[in-house]
mmCIF file of C-alpha atoms and ligand atoms in Angstrom:
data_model
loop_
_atom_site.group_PDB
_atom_site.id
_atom_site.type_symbol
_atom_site.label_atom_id
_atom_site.label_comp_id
_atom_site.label_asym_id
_atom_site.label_seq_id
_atom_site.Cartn_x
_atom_site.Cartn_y
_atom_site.Cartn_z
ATOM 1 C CA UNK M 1 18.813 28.160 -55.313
ATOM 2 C CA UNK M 2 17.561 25.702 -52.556
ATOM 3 C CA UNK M 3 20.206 23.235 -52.194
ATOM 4 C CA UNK M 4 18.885 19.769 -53.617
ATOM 5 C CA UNK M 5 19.248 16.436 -51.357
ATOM 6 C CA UNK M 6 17.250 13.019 -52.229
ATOM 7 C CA UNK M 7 17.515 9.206 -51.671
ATOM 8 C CA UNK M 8 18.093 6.584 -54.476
ATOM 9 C CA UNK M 9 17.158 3.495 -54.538
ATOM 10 C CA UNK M 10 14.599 0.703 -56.070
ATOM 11 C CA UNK M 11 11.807 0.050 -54.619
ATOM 12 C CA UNK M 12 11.950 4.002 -53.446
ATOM 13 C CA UNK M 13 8.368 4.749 -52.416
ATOM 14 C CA UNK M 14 8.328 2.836 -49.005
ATOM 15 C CA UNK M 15 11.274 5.200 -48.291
ATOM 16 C CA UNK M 16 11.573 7.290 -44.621
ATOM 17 C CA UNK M 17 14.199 9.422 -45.979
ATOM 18 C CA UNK M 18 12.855 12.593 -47.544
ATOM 19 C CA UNK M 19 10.485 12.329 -43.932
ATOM 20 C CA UNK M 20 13.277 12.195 -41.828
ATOM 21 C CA UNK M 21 15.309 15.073 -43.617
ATOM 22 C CA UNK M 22 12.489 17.395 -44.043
ATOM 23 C CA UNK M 23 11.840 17.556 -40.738
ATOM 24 C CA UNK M 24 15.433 18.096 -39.359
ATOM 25 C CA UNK M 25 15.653 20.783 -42.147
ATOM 26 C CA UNK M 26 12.923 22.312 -40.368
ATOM 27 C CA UNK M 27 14.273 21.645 -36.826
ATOM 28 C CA UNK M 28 17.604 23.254 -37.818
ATOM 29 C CA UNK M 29 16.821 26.139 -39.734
ATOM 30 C CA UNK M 30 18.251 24.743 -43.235
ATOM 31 C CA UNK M 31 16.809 25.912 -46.483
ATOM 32 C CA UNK M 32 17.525 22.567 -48.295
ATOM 33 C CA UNK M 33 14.676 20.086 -50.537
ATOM 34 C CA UNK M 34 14.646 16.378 -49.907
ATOM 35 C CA UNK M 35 13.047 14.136 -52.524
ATOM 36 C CA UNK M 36 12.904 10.303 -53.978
ATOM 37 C CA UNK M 37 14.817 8.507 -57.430
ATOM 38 C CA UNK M 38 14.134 5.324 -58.393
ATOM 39 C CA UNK M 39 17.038 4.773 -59.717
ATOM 40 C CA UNK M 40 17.426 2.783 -62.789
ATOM 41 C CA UNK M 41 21.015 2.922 -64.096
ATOM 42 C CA UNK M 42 22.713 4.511 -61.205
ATOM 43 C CA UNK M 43 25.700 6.367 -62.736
ATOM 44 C CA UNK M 44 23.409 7.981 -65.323
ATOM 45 C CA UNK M 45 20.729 9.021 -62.483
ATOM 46 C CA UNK M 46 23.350 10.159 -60.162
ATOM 47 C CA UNK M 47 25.524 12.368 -63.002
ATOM 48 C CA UNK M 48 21.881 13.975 -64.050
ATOM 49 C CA UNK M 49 21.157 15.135 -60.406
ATOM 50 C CA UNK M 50 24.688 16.554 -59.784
ATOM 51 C CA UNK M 51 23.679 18.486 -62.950
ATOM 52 C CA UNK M 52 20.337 19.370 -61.739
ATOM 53 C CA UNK M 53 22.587 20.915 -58.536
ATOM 54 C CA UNK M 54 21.965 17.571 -56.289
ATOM 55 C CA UNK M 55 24.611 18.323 -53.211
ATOM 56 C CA UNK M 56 24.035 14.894 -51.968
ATOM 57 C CA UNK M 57 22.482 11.535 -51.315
ATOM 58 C CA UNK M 58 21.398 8.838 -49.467
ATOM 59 C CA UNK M 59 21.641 5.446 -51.185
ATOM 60 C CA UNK M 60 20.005 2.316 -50.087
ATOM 61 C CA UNK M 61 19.438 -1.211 -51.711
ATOM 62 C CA UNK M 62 20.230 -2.303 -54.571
ATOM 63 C CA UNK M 63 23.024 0.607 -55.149
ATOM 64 C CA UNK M 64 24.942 0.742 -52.284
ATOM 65 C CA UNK M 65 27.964 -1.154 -53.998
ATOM 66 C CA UNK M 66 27.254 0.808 -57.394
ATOM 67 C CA UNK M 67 27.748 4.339 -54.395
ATOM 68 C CA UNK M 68 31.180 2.502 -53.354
ATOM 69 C CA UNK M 69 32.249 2.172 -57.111
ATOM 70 C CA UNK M 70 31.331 5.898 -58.168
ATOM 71 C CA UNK M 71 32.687 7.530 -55.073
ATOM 72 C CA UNK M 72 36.621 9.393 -55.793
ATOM 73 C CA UNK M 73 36.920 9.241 -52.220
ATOM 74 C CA UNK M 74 36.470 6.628 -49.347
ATOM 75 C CA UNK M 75 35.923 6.735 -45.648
ATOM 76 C CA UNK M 76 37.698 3.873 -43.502
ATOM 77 C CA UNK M 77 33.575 2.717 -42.654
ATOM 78 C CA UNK M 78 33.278 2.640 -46.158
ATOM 79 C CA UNK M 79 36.167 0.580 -47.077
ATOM 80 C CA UNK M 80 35.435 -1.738 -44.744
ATOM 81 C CA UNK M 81 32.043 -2.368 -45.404
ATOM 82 C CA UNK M 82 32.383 -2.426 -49.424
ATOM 83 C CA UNK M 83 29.438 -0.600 -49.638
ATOM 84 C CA UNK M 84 28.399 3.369 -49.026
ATOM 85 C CA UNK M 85 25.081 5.011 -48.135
ATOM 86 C CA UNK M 86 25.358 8.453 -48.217
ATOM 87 C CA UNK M 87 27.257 10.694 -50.846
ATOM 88 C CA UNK M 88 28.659 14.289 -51.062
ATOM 89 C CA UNK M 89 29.289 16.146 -54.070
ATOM 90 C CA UNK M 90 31.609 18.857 -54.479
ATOM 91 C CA UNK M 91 32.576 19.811 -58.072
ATOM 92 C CA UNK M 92 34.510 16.919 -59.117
ATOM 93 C CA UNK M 93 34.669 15.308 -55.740
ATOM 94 C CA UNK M 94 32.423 12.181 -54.565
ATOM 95 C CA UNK M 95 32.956 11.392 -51.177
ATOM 96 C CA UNK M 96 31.258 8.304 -49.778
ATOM 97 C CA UNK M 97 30.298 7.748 -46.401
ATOM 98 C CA UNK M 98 28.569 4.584 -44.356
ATOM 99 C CA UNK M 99 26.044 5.587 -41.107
ATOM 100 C CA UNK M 100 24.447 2.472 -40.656
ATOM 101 C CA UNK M 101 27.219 0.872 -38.537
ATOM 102 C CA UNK M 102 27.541 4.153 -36.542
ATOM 103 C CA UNK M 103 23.740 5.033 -36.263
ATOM 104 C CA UNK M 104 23.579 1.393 -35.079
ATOM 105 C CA UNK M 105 25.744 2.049 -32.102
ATOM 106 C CA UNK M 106 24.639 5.300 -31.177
ATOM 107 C CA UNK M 107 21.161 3.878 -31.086
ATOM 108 C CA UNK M 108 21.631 1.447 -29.181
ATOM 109 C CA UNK M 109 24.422 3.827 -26.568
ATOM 110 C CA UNK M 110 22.409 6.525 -26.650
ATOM 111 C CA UNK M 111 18.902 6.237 -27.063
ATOM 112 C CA UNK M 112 18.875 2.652 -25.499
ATOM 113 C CA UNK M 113 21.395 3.109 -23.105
ATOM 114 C CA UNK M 114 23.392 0.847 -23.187
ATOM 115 C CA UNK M 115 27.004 0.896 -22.616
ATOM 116 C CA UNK M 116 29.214 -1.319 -24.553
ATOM 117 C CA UNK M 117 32.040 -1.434 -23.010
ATOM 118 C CA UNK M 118 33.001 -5.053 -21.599
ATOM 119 C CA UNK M 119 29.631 -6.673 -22.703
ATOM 120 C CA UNK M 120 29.221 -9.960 -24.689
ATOM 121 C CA UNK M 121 27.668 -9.264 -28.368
ATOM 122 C CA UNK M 122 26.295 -11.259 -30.920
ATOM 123 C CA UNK M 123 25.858 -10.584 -34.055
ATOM 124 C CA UNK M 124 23.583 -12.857 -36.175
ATOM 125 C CA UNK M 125 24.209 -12.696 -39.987
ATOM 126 C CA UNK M 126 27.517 -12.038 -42.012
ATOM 127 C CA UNK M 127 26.109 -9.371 -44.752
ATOM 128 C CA UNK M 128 26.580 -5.521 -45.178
ATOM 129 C CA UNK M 129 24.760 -4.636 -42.768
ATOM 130 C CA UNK M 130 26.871 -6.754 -40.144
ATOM 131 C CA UNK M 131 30.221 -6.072 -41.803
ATOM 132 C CA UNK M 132 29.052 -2.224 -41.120
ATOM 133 C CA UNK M 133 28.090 -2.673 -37.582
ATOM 134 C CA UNK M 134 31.467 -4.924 -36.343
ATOM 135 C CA UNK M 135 34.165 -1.705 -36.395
ATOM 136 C CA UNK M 136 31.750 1.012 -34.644
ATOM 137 C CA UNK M 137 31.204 -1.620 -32.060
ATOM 138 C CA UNK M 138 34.725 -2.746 -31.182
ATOM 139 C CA UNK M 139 35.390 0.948 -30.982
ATOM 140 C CA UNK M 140 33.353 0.723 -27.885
ATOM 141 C CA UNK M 141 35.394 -1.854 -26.228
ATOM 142 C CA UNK M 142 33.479 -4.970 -25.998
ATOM 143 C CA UNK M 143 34.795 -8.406 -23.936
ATOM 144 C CA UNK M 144 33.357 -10.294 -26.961
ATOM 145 C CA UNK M 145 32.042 -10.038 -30.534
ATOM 146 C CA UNK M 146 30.611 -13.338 -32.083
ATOM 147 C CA UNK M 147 30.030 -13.755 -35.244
ATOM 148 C CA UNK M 148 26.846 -16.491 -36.298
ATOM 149 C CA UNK M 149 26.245 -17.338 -40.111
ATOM 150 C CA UNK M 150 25.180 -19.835 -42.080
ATOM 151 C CA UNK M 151 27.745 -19.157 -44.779
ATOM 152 C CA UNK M 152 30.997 -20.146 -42.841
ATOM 153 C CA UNK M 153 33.029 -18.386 -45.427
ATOM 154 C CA UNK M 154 31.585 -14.512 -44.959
ATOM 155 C CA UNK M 155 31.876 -15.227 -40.871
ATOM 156 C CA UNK M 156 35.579 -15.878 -41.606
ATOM 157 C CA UNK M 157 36.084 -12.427 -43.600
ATOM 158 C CA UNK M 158 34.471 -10.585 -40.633
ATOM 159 C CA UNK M 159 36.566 -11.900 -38.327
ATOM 160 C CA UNK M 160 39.924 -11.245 -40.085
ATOM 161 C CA UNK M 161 38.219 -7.324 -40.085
ATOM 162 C CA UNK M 162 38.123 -7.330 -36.573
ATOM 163 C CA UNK M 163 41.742 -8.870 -36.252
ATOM 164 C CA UNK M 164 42.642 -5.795 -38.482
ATOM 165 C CA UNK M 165 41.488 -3.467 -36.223
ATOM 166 C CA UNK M 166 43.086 -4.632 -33.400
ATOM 167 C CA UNK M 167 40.934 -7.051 -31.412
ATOM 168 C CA UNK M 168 42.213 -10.124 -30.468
ATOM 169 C CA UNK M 169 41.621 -13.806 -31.005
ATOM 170 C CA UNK M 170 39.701 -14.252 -28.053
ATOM 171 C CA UNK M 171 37.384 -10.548 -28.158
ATOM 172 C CA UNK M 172 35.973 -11.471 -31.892
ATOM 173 C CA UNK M 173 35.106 -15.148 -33.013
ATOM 174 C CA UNK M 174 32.915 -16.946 -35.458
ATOM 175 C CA UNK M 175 30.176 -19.431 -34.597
ATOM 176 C CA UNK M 176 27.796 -21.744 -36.481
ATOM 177 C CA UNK M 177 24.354 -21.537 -35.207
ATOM 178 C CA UNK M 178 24.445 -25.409 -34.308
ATOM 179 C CA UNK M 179 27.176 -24.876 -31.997
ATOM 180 C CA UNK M 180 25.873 -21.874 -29.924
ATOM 181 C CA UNK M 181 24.575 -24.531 -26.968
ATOM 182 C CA UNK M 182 25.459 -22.984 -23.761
ATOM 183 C CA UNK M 183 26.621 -19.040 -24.558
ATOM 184 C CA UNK M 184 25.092 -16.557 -23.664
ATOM 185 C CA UNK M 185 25.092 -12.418 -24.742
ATOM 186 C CA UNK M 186 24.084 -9.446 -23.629
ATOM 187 C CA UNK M 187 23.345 -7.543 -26.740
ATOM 188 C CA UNK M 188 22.145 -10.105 -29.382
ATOM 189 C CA UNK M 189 21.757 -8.164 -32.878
ATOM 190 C CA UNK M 190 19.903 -9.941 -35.523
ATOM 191 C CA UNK M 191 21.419 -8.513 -38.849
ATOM 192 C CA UNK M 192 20.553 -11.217 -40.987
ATOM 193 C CA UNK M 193 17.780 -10.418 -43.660
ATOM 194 C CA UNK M 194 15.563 -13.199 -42.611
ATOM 195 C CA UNK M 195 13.116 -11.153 -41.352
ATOM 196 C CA UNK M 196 12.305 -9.532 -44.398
ATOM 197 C CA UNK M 197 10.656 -12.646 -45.311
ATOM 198 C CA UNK M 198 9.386 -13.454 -42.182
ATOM 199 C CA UNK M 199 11.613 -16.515 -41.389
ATOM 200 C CA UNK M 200 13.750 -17.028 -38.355
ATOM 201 C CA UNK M 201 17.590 -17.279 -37.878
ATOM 202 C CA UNK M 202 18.455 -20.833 -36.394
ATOM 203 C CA UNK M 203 19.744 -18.849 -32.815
ATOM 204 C CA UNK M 204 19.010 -21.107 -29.457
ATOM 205 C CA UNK M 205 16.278 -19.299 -27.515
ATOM 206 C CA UNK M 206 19.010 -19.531 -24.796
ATOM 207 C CA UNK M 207 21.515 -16.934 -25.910
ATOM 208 C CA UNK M 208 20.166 -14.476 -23.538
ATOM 209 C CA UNK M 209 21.656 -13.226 -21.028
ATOM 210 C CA UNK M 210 19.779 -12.013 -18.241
ATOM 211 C CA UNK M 211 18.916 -7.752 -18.883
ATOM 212 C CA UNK M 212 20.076 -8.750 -22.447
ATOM 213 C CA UNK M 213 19.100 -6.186 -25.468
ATOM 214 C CA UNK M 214 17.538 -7.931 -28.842
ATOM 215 C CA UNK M 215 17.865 -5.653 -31.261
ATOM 216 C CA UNK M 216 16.438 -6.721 -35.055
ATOM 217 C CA UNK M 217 17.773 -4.287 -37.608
ATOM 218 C CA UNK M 218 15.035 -4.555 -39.655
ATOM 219 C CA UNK M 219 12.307 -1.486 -39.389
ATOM 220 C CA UNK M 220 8.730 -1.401 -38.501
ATOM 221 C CA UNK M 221 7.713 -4.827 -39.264
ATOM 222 C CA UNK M 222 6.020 -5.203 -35.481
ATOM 223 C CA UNK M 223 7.371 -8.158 -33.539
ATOM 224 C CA UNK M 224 9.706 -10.290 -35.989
ATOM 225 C CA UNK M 225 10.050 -14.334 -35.730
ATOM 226 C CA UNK M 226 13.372 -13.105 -34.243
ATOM 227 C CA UNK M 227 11.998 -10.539 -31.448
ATOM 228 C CA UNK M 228 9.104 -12.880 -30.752
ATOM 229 C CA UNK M 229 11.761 -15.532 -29.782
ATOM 230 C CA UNK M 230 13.352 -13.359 -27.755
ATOM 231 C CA UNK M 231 10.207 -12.079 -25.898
ATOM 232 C CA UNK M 232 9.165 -15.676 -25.256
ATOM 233 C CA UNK M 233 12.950 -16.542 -24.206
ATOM 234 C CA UNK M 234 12.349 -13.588 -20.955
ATOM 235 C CA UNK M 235 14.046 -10.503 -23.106
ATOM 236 C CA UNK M 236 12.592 -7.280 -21.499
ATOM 237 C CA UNK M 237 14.341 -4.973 -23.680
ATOM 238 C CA UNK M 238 13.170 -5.130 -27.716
ATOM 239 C CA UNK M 239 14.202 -2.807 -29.257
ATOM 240 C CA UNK M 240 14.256 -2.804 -33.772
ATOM 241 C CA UNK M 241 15.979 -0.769 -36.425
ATOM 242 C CA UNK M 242 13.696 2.731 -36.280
ATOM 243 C CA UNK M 243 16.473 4.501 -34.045
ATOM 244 C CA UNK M 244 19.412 3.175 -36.480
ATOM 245 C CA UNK M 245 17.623 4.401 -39.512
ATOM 246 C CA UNK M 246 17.033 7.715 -37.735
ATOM 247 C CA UNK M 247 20.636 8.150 -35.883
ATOM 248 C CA UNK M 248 21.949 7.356 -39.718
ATOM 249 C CA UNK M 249 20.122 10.247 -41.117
ATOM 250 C CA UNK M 250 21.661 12.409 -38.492
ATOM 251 C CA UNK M 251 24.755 11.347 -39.442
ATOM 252 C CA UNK M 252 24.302 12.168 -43.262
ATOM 253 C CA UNK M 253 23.125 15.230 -42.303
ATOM 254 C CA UNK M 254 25.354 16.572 -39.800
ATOM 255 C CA UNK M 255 27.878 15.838 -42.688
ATOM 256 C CA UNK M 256 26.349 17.550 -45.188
ATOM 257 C CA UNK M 257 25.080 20.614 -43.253
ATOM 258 C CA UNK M 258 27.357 20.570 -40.218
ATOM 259 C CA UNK M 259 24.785 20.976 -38.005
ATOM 260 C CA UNK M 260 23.768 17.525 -36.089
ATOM 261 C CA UNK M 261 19.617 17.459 -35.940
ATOM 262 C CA UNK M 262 18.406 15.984 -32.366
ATOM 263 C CA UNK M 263 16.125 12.630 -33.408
ATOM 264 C CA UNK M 264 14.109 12.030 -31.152
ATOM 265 C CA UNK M 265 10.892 13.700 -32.602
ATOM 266 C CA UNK M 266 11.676 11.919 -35.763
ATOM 267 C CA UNK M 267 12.007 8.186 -33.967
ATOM 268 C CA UNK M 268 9.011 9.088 -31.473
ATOM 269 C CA UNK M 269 6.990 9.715 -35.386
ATOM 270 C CA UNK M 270 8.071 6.287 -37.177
ATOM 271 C CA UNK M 271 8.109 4.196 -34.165
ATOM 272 C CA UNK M 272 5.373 1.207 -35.155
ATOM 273 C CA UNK M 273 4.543 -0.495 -31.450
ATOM 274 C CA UNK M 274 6.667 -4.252 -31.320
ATOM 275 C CA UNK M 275 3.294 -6.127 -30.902
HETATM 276 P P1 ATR T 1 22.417 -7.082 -45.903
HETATM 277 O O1 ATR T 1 23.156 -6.089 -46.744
HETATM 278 O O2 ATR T 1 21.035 -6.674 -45.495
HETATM 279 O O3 ATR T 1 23.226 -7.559 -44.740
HETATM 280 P P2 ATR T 1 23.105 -9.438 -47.406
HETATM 281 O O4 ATR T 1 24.474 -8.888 -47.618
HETATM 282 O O5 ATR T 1 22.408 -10.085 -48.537
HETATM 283 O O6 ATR T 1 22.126 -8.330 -46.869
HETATM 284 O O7 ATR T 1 23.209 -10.462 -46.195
HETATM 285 C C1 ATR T 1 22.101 -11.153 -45.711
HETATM 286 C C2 ATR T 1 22.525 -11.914 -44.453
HETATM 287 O O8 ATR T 1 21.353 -12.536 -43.889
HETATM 288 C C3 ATR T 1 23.512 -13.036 -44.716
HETATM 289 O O9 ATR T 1 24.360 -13.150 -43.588
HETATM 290 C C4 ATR T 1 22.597 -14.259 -44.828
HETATM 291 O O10 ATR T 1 23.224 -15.485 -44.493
HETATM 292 P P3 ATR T 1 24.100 -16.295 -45.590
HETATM 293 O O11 ATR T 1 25.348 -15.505 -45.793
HETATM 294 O O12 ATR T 1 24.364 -17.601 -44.955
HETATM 295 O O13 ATR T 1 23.222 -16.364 -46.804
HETATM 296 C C5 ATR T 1 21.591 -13.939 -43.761
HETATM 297 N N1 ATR T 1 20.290 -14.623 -43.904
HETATM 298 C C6 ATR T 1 19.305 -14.366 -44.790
HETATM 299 N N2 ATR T 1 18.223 -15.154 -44.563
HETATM 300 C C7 ATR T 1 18.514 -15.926 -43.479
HETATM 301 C C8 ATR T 1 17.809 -16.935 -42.738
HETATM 302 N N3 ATR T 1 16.556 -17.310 -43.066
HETATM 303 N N4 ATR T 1 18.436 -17.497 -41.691
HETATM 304 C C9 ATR T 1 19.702 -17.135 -41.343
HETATM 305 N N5 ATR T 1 20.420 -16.185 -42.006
HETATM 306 C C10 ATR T 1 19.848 -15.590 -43.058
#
């Protein structure tokens, strides 16, 4: 029998995922089917696809906690984001598994390239998606993480992650927007969700460095508040989530199948123009 994949999640129908797999199926030779579940109770949906044969999923919003809780088995990303977005089944076995952080750097590395090491980030936004992005990219050495948020509290948890992982007081910090004045980054990361709703975090146009990256997590929304600041503020390099959400599928997949698809066809496809 074909070996069953799919993506659950609600909303599900704007979803890239069964795209994206498909065609590195394709691209690698593996006889596998990708499809869509709008989840409703997630345990239930998740138990009746393992008994359909499911062999794994991707998991995006609103169940990526409800992924962390159902998992047997953690991965340190996973832990540390307290939140999972891709599962494996094997018999009794549920191992969990976050990309996003990873896909984020490699994205940015590799298909951006853009070396990390020694460059000033910041990262705007204290949610999953920045809690899932702070480890992959002190792996890579940076002189300086900051941390902006408008909830002081979250900023504070972040931090103490880095501090676990090694960094020191003075290569991760916190920041309030209002007292940004006069810093400047080379890689500025806007993780927040305020672009889903077309609003702007409170950054200073000035945070740029010169040659600096803006990178807006969200996907295919065209120029955001946040890239159009950065445009105006000199930024050459825009760059927004289409290569994260395709380096994370290559991720999932390479675990699944052991084989790691090559993305480019697959980002060159969803890419929507930043105009
Ligand atoms: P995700 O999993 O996508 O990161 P989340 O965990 O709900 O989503 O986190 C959303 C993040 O966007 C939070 O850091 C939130 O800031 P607060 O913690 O202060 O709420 C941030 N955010 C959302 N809208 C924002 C806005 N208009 N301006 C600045 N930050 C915003």
């Amino acid at each position: 029998m074909t070996d069953q994949y799919a993506v659950i999640g609600n909303p599900i129908q704007q979803s890239k995922s069964p795209l994206i797999h498909t065609a590195f199926a394709q691209a690698t030779g593996q006889d596998l089917e990708y499809t869509k579940i709008e989840g409703q109770v997630f345990a239930a949906d998740v138990d009746a696809f393992r008994a359909r044969g499911g062999r794994g999923l991707n998991v995006t919003a609103p169940f990526k906690l409800d992924a962390f809780a159902y998992a047997t088995e953690r991965s340190q990303a996973v832990q540390l984001a307290g939140a999972a977005n891709a599962l494996k089944f094997e018999g009794e076995r549920v191992m969990a598994e976050n990309f996003d952080g990873v896909g984020l750097v490699r994205d940015v590395t590799h298909n951006l390239q853009r070396p990390l090491r020694g460059q000033r980030i910041l990262i705007l936004g204290a949610g999953g998606a920045a809690r899932g992005a702070l480890v992959p990219f002190l792996a890579h050495a940076p002189a300086l993480v900051v941390i902006a948020n408008r909830t002081a509290a979250k900023t504070a948890e972040l931090v103490d992650i880095g501090r676990q992982q090694g960094a020191g007081a003075d290569q991760v910090r916190a920041c309030g927007y209002a007292d940004m004045a006069g810093q400047q980054f080379d890689l500025v990361i806007n993780a927040t969700s305020a672009s889903l709703r077309a609003e702007l975090p409170p950054v200073p146009a000035d945070v740029f460095a010169n040659g600096a990256l803006a990178y807006e997590l969200a996907y295919g929304k065209g120029l955001t508040p946040f890239l159009r600041l950065a445009q105006n503020a000199g930024v050459k390099q825009l760059a927004d989530g289409v290569g994260m959400l395709a380096e994370q599928a290559a991720e999932a997949f390479a675990w699944w199948r052991g084989v790691r698809p090559d993305t480019m066809a697959v980002i060159e496809k969803l890419t929507v123009p930043l105009v």
